[in-house]
PDB file of C-alpha atoms and ligand atoms in Angstrom:
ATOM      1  CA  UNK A  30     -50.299 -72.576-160.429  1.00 44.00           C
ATOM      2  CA  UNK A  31     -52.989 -69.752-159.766  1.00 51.00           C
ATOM      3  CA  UNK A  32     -55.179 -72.303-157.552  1.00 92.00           C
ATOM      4  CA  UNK A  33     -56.982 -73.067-160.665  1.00 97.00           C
ATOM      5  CA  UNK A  34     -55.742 -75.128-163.794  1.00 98.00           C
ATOM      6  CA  UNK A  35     -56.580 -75.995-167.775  1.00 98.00           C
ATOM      7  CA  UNK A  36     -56.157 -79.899-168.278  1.00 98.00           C
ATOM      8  CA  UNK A  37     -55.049 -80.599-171.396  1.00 98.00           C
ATOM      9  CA  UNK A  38     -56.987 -84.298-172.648  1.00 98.00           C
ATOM     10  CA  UNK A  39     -55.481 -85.872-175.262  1.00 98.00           C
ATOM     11  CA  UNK A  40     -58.575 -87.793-176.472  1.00 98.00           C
ATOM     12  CA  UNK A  41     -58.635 -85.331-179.468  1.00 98.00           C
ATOM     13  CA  UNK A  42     -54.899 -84.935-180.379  1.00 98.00           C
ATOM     14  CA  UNK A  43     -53.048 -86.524-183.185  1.00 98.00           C
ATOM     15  CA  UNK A  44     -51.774 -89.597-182.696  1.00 98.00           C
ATOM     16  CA  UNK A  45     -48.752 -89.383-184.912  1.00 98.00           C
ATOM     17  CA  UNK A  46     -48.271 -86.027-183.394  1.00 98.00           C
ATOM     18  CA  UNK A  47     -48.616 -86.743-179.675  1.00 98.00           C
ATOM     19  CA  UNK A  48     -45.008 -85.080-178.327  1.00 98.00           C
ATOM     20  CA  UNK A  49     -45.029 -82.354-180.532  1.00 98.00           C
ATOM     21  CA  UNK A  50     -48.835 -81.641-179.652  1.00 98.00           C
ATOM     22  CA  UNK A  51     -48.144 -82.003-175.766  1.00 98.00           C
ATOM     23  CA  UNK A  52     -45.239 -79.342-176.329  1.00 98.00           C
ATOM     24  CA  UNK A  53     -47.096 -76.978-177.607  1.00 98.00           C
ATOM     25  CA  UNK A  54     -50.010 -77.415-174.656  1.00 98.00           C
ATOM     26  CA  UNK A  55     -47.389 -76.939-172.273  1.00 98.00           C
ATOM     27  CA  UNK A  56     -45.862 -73.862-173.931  1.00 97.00           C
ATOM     28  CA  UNK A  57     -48.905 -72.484-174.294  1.00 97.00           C
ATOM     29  CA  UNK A  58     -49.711 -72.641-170.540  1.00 97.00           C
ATOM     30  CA  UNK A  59     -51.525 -75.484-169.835  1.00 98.00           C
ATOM     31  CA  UNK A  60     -51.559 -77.019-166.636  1.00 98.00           C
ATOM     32  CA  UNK A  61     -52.134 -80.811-166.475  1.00 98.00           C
ATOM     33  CA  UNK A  62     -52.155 -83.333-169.571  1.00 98.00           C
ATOM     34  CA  UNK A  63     -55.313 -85.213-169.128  1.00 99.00           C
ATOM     35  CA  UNK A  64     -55.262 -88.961-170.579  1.00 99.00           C
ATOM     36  CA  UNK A  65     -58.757 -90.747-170.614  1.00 98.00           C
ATOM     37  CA  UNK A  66     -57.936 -94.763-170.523  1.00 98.00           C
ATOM     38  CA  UNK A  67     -61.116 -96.524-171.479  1.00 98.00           C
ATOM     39  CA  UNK A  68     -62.073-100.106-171.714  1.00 98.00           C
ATOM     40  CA  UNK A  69     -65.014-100.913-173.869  1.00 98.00           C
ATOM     41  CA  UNK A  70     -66.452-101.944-171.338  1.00 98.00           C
ATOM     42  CA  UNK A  71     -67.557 -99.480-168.859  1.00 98.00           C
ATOM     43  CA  UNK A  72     -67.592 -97.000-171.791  1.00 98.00           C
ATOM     44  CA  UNK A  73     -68.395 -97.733-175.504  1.00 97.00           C
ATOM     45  CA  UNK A  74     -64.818 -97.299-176.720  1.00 98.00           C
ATOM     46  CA  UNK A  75     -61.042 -98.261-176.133  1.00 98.00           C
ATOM     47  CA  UNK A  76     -58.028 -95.603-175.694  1.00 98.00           C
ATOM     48  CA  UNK A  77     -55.200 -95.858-174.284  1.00 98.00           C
ATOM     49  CA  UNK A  78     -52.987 -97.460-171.574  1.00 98.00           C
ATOM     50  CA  UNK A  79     -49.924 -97.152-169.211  1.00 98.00           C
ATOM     51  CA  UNK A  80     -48.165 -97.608-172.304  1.00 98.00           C
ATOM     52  CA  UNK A  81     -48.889 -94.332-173.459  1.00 98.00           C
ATOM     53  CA  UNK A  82     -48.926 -92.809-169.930  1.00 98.00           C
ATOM     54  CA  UNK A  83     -45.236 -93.619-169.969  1.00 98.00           C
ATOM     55  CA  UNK A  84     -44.948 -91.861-173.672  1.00 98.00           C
ATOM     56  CA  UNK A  85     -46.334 -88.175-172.291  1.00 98.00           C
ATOM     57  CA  UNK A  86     -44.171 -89.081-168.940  1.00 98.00           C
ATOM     58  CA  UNK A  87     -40.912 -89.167-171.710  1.00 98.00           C
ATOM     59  CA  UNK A  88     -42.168 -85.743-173.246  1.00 98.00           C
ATOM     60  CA  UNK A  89     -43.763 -83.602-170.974  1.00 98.00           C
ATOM     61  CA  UNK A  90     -43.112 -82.052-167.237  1.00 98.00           C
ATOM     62  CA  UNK A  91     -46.890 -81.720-166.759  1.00 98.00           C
ATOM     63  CA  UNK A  92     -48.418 -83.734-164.203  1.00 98.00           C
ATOM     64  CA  UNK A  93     -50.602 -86.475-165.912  1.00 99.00           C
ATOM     65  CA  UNK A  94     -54.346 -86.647-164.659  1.00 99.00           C
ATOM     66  CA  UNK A  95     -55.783 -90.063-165.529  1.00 99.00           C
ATOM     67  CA  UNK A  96     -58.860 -90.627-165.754  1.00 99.00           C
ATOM     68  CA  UNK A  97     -59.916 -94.581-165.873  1.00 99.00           C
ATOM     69  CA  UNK A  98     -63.076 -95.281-167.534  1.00 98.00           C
ATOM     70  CA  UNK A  99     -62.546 -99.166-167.062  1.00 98.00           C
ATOM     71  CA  UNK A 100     -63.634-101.840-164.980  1.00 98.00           C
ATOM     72  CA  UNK A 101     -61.947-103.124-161.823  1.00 98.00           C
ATOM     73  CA  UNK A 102     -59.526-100.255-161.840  1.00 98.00           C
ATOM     74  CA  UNK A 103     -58.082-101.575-158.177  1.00 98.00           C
ATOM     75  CA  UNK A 104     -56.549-103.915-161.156  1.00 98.00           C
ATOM     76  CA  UNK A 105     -54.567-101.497-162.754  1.00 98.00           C
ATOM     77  CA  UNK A 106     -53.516 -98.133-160.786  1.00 98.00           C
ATOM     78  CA  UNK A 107     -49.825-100.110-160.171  1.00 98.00           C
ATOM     79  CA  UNK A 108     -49.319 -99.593-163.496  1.00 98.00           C
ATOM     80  CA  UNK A 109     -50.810 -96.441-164.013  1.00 99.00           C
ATOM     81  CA  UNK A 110     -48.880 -95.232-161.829  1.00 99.00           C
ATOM     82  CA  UNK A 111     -45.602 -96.953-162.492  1.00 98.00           C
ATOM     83  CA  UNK A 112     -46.229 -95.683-166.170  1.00 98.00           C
ATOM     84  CA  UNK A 113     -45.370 -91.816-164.273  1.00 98.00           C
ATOM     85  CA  UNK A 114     -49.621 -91.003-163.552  1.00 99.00           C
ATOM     86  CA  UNK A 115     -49.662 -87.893-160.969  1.00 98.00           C
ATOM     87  CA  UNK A 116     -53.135 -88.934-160.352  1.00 98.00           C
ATOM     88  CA  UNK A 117     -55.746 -91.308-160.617  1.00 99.00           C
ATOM     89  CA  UNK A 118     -59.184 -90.752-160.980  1.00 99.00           C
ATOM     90  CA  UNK A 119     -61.779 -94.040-161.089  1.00 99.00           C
ATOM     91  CA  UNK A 120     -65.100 -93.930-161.045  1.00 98.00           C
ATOM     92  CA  UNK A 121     -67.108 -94.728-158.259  1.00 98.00           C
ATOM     93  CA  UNK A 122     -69.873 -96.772-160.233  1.00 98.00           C
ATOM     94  CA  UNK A 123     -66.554 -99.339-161.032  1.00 98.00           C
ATOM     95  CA  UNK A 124     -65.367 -99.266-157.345  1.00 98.00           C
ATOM     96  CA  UNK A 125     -67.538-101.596-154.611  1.00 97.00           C
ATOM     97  CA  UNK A 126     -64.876-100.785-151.806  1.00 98.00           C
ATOM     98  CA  UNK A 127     -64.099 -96.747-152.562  1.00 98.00           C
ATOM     99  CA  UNK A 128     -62.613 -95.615-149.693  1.00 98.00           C
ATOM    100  CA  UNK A 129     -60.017 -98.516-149.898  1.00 98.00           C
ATOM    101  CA  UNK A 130     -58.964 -97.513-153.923  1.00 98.00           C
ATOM    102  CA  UNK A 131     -58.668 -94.014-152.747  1.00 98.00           C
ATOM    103  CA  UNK A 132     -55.822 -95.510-150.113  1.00 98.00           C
ATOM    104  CA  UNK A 133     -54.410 -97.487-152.287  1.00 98.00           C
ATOM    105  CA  UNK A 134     -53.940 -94.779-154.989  1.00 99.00           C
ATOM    106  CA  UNK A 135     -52.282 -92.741-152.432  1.00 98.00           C
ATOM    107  CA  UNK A 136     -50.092 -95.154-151.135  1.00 98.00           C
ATOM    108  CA  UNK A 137     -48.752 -95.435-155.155  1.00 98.00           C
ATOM    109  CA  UNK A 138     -47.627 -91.533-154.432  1.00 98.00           C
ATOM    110  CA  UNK A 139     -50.579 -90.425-156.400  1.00 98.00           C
ATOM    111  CA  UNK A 140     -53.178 -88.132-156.454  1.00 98.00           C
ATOM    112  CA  UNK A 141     -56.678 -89.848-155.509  1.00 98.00           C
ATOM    113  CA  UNK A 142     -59.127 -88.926-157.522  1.00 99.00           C
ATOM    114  CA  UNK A 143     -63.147 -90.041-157.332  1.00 99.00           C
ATOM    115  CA  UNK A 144     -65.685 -89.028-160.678  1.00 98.00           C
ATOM    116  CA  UNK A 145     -69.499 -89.479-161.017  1.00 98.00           C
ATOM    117  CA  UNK A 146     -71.018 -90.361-164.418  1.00 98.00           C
ATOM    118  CA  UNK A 147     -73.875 -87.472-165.025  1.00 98.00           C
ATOM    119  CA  UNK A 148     -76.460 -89.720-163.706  1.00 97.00           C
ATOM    120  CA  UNK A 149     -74.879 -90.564-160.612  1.00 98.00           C
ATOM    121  CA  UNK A 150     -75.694 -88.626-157.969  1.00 98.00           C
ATOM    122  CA  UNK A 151     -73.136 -86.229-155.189  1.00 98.00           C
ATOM    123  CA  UNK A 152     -74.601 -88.997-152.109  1.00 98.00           C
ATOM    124  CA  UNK A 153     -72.935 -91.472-153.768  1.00 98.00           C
ATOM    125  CA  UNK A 154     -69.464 -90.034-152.925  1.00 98.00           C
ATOM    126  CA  UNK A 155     -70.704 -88.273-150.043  1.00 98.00           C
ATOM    127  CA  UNK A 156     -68.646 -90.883-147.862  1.00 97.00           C
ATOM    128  CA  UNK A 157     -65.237 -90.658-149.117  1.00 98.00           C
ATOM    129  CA  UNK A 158     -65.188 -86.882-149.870  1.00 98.00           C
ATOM    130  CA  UNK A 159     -62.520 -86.338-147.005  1.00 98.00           C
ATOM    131  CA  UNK A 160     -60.642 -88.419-148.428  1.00 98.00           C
ATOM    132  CA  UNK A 161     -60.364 -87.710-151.992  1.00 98.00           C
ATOM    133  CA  UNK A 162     -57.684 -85.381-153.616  1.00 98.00           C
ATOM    134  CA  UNK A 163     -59.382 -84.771-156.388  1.00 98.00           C
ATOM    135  CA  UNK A 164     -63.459 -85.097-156.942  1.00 98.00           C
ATOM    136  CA  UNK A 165     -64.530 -85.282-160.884  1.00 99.00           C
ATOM    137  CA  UNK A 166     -67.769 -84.079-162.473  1.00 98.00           C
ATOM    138  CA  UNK A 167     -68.388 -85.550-165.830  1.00 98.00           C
ATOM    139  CA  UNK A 168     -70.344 -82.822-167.724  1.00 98.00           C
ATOM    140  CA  UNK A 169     -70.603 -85.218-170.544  1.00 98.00           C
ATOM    141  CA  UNK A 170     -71.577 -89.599-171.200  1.00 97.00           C
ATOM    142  CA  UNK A 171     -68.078 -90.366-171.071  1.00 97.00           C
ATOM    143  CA  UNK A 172     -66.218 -92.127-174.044  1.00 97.00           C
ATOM    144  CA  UNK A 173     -66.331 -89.421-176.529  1.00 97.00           C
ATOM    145  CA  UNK A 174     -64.691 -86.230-177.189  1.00 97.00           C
ATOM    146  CA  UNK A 175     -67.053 -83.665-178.508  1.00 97.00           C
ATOM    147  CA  UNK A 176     -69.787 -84.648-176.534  1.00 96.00           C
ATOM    148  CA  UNK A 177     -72.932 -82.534-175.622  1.00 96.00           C
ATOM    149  CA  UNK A 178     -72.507 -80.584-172.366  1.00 98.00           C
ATOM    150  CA  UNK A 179     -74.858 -81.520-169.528  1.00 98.00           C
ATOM    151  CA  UNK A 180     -76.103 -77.817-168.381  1.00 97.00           C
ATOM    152  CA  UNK A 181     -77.395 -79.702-165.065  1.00 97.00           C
ATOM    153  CA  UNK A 182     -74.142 -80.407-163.956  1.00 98.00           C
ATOM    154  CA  UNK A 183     -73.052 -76.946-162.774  1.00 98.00           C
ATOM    155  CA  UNK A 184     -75.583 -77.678-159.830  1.00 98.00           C
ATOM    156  CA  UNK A 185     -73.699 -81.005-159.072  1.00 98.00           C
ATOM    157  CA  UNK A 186     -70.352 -78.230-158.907  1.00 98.00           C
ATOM    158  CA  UNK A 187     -71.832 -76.291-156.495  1.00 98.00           C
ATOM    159  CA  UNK A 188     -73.363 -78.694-154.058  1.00 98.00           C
ATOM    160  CA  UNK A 189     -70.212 -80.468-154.013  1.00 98.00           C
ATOM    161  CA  UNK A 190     -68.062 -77.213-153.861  1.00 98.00           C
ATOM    162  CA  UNK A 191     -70.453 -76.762-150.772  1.00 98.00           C
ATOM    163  CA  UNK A 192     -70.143 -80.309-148.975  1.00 98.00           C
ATOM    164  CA  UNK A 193     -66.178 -79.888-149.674  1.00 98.00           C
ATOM    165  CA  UNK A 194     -65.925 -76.574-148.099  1.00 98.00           C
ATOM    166  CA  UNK A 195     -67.939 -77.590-145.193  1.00 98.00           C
ATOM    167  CA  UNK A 196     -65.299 -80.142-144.939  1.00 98.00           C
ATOM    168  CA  UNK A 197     -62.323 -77.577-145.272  1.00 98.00           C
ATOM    169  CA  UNK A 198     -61.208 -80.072-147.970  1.00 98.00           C
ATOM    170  CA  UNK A 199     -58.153 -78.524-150.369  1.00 97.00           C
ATOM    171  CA  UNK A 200     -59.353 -81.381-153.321  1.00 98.00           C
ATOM    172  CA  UNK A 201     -59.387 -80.277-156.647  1.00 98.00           C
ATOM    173  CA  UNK A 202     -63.123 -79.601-158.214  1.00 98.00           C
ATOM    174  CA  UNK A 203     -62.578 -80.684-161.595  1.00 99.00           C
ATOM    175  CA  UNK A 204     -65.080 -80.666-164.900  1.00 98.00           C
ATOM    176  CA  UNK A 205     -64.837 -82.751-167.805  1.00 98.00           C
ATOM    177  CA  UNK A 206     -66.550 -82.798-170.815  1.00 98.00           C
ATOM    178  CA  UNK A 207     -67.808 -80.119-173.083  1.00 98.00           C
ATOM    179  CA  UNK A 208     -65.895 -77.554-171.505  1.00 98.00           C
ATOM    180  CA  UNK A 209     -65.008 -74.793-174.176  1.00 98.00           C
ATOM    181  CA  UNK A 210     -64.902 -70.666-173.146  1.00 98.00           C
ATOM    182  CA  UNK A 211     -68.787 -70.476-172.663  1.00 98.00           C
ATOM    183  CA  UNK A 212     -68.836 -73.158-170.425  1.00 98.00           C
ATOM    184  CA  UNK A 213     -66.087 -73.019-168.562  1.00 98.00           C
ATOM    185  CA  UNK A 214     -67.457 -69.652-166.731  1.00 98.00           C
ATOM    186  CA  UNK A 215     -70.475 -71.199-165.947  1.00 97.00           C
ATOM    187  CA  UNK A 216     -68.703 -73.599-164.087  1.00 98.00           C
ATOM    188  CA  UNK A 217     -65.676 -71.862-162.301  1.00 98.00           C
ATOM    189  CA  UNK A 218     -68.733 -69.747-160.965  1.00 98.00           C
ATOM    190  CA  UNK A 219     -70.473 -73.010-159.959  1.00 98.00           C
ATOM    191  CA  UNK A 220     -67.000 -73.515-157.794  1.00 98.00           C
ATOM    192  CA  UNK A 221     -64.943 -76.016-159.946  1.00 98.00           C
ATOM    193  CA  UNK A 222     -60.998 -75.266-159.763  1.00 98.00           C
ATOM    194  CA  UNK A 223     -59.777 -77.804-162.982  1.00 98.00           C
ATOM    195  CA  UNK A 224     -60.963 -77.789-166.049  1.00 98.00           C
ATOM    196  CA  UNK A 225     -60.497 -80.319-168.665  1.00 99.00           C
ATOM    197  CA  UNK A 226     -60.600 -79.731-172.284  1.00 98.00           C
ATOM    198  CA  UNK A 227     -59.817 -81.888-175.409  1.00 98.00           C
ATOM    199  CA  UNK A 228     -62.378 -80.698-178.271  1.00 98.00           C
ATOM    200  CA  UNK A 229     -61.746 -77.382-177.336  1.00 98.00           C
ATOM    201  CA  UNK A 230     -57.944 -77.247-177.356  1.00 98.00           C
ATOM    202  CA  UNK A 231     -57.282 -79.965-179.992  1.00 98.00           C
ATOM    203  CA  UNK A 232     -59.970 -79.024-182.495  1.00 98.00           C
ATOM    204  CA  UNK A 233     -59.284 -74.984-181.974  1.00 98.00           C
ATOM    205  CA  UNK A 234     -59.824 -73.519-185.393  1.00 98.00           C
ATOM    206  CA  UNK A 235     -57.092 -71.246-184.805  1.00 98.00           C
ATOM    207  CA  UNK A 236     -54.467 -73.851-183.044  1.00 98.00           C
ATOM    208  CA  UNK A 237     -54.093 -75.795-179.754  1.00 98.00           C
ATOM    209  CA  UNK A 238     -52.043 -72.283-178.994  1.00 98.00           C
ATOM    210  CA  UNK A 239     -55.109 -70.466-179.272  1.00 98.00           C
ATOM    211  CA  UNK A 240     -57.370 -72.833-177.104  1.00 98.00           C
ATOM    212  CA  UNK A 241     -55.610 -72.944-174.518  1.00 98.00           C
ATOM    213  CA  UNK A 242     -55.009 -69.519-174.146  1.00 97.00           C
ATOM    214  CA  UNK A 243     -58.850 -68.986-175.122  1.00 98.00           C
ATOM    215  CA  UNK A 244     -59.330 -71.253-171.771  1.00 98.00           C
ATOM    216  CA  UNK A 245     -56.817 -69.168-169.833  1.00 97.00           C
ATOM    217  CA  UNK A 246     -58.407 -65.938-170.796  1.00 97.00           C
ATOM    218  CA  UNK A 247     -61.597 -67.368-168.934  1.00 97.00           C
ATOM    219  CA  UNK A 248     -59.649 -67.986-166.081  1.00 95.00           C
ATOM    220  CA  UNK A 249     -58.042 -64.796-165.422  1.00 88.00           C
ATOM    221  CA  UNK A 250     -61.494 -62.937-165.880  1.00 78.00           C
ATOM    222  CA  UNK A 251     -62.893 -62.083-162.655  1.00 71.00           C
ATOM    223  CA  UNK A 252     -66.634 -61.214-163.476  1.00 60.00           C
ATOM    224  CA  UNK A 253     -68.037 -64.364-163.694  1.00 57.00           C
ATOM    225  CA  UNK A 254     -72.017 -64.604-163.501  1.00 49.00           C
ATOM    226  CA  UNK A 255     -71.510 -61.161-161.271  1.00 46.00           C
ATOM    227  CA  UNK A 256     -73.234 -58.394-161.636  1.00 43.00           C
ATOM    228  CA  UNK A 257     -72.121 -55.635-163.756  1.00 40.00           C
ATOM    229  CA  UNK A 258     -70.652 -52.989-161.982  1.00 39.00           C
TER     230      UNK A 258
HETATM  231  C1  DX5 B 314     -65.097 -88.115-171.945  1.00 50.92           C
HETATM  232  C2  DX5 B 314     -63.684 -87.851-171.495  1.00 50.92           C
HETATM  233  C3  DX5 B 314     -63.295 -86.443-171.642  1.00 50.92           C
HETATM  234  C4  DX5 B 314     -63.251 -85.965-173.064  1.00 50.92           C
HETATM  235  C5  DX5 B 314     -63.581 -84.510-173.102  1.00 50.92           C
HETATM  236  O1  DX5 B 314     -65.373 -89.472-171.849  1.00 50.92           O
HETATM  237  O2  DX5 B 314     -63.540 -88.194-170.145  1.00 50.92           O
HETATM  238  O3  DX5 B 314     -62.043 -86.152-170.992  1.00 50.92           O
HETATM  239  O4  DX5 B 314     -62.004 -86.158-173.659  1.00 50.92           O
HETATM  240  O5  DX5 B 314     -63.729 -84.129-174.431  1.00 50.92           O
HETATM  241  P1  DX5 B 314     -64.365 -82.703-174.815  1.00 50.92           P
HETATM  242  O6  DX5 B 314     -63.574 -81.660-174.107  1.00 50.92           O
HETATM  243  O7  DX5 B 314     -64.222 -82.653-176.309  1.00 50.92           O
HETATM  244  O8  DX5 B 314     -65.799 -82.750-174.365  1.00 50.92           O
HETATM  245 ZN1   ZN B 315     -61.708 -87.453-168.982  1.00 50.92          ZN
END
């Protein structure tokens, strides 16, 4: 781990695939397998489970960042995490008493994890930053792969790479949603640390091989937004 890492969501793999397409993320050097549980509900469409949490677990070393688009998640991070979830990441317009989900996610062993939709805004987290492991910018309306990215939300990135260094917080910055090798520059420079992908990886022209490593090249360049020498 280089301090920053490719997640790997598996919104846009084939199903009948799943293990061998999780092998080959991992060979190819991603970092995290990202699964996005949704309940048609809070978002327009319904994915997956714990069942299929404890599938990856089976196939795959990876940690496994979930990300629960559902309603009354307090309801179902036992499971989740039961299931073999590294971390757990609800959203904080589905959580009335935040700071107490954060505990109780990290009293299951797991990573905490807080997101904001794209219309939420950073104050609305502002409370529980300290205590989150992990703080998640959508980039995207959530409950699609393939979505439009949200240009706007590289400024969310930086303010809250700002209030979380002014904290001397370790948490993970991630993005999610339309993040592809343009984008994911624009917001590594913007201060995010995880990047999630599925459109990108899964729907490579060349291979999931060859997105992943076309994410990792982004990674490893150094010149982001600077100026030329
Ligand atoms: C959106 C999900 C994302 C989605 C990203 O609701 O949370 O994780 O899978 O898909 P891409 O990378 O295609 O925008
Ligand atoms: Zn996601």
């Amino acid at each position: 781990m280089n301090g920053f890492v490719i997640a790997a969501s598996i919104l846009s793999a084939d199903f009948t695939r799943l293990g061998q397409e999780i092998a080959v993320c991992e060979s190819a050097g991603a970092d995290w397998i990202h699964v996005d549980v949704m309940d048609g509900h809070f978002v327009p469409n319904i994915t997956m489970g714990p069942f299929i949490v404890e599938a990856c677990k089976r196939v795959t070393k990876l940690p496994l960042d979930v990300h629960l688009m559902i309603e009354k998640p307090e309801q179902y991070l036992e499971a989740f995490a039961k299931a073999g979830a590294s971390g757990l990441t609800v959203h904080v317009e589905t959580c009335p008493q935040l700071d107490q989900t954060l505990l109780e996610i990290k009293s299951l062993g797991c990573r905490a994890g807080v997101v904001l939709n794209p219309e939420t805004p950073v104050r609305q987290i502002e409370s529980v930053l300290a205590l989150a492991d992990l703080v998640l910018v959508l980039s995207v309306h959530p409950g699609f792969s393939g979505g439009k990215f949200i240009p706007e939300s590289a400024a969310k990135v930086a303010d809250l790479r700002r209030k979380l260094d002014a904290l001397g917080s370790s948490a993970w910055l991630e993005v999610d949603g339309g993040i592809n090798a343009e984008t994911l520059p624009k917001m590594k420079e913007a201060g995010a640390t995880a990047f999630v992908a599925a459109s990108a990886i899964f729907k490579h022209p060349q291979g999931i091989l060859a997105g992943v490593q076309a994410l990792r090249a982004q990674l490893k360049n150094k010149n982001h937004g600077a100026a030329a020498p």
